[in-house]
């Protein structure tokens, strides 16, 4: 009998303008499904509830370092920052802080895709 040990993954999401409790719950489920599909065990999902604060972000990075978690998933880059270059910087920051990988569940749509949705 073998016991399989899957790596731990933490989630991070920011409550974006327009998100209600139902969309937060749905986003949490999406992170859980992503973790399962990729072979991870979903640990904590850190939720940033106040715009322009990084309280949960700091708690997450500290917890990653303490527990040796090397994988973090976000629903989209927008949950890091609504400004694309800043989202890229935050991605690099977290990967450096935890010595691991940041997974973006839903890639940022291209300008043409955004325009098509309007």
PDB file of C-alpha atoms in Angstrom, residues 4 36 42-43 67 77 116:
ATOM      1  CA  UNK A   4       0.457   9.514  -2.179  1.00  0.00           C
ATOM      2  CA  UNK A  36      -7.551  19.185  -7.604  1.00  0.00           C
ATOM      3  CA  UNK A  42      -5.797  23.175  -1.509  1.00  0.00           C
ATOM      4  CA  UNK A  43      -4.788  24.643   1.827  1.00  0.00           C
ATOM      5  CA  UNK A  67       4.910  25.879   6.114  1.00  0.00           C
ATOM      6  CA  UNK A  77      -3.945  38.569 -12.595  1.00  0.00           C
ATOM      7  CA  UNK A 116     -15.408  41.466 -27.943  1.00  0.00           C
TER       8      UNK A 116
END
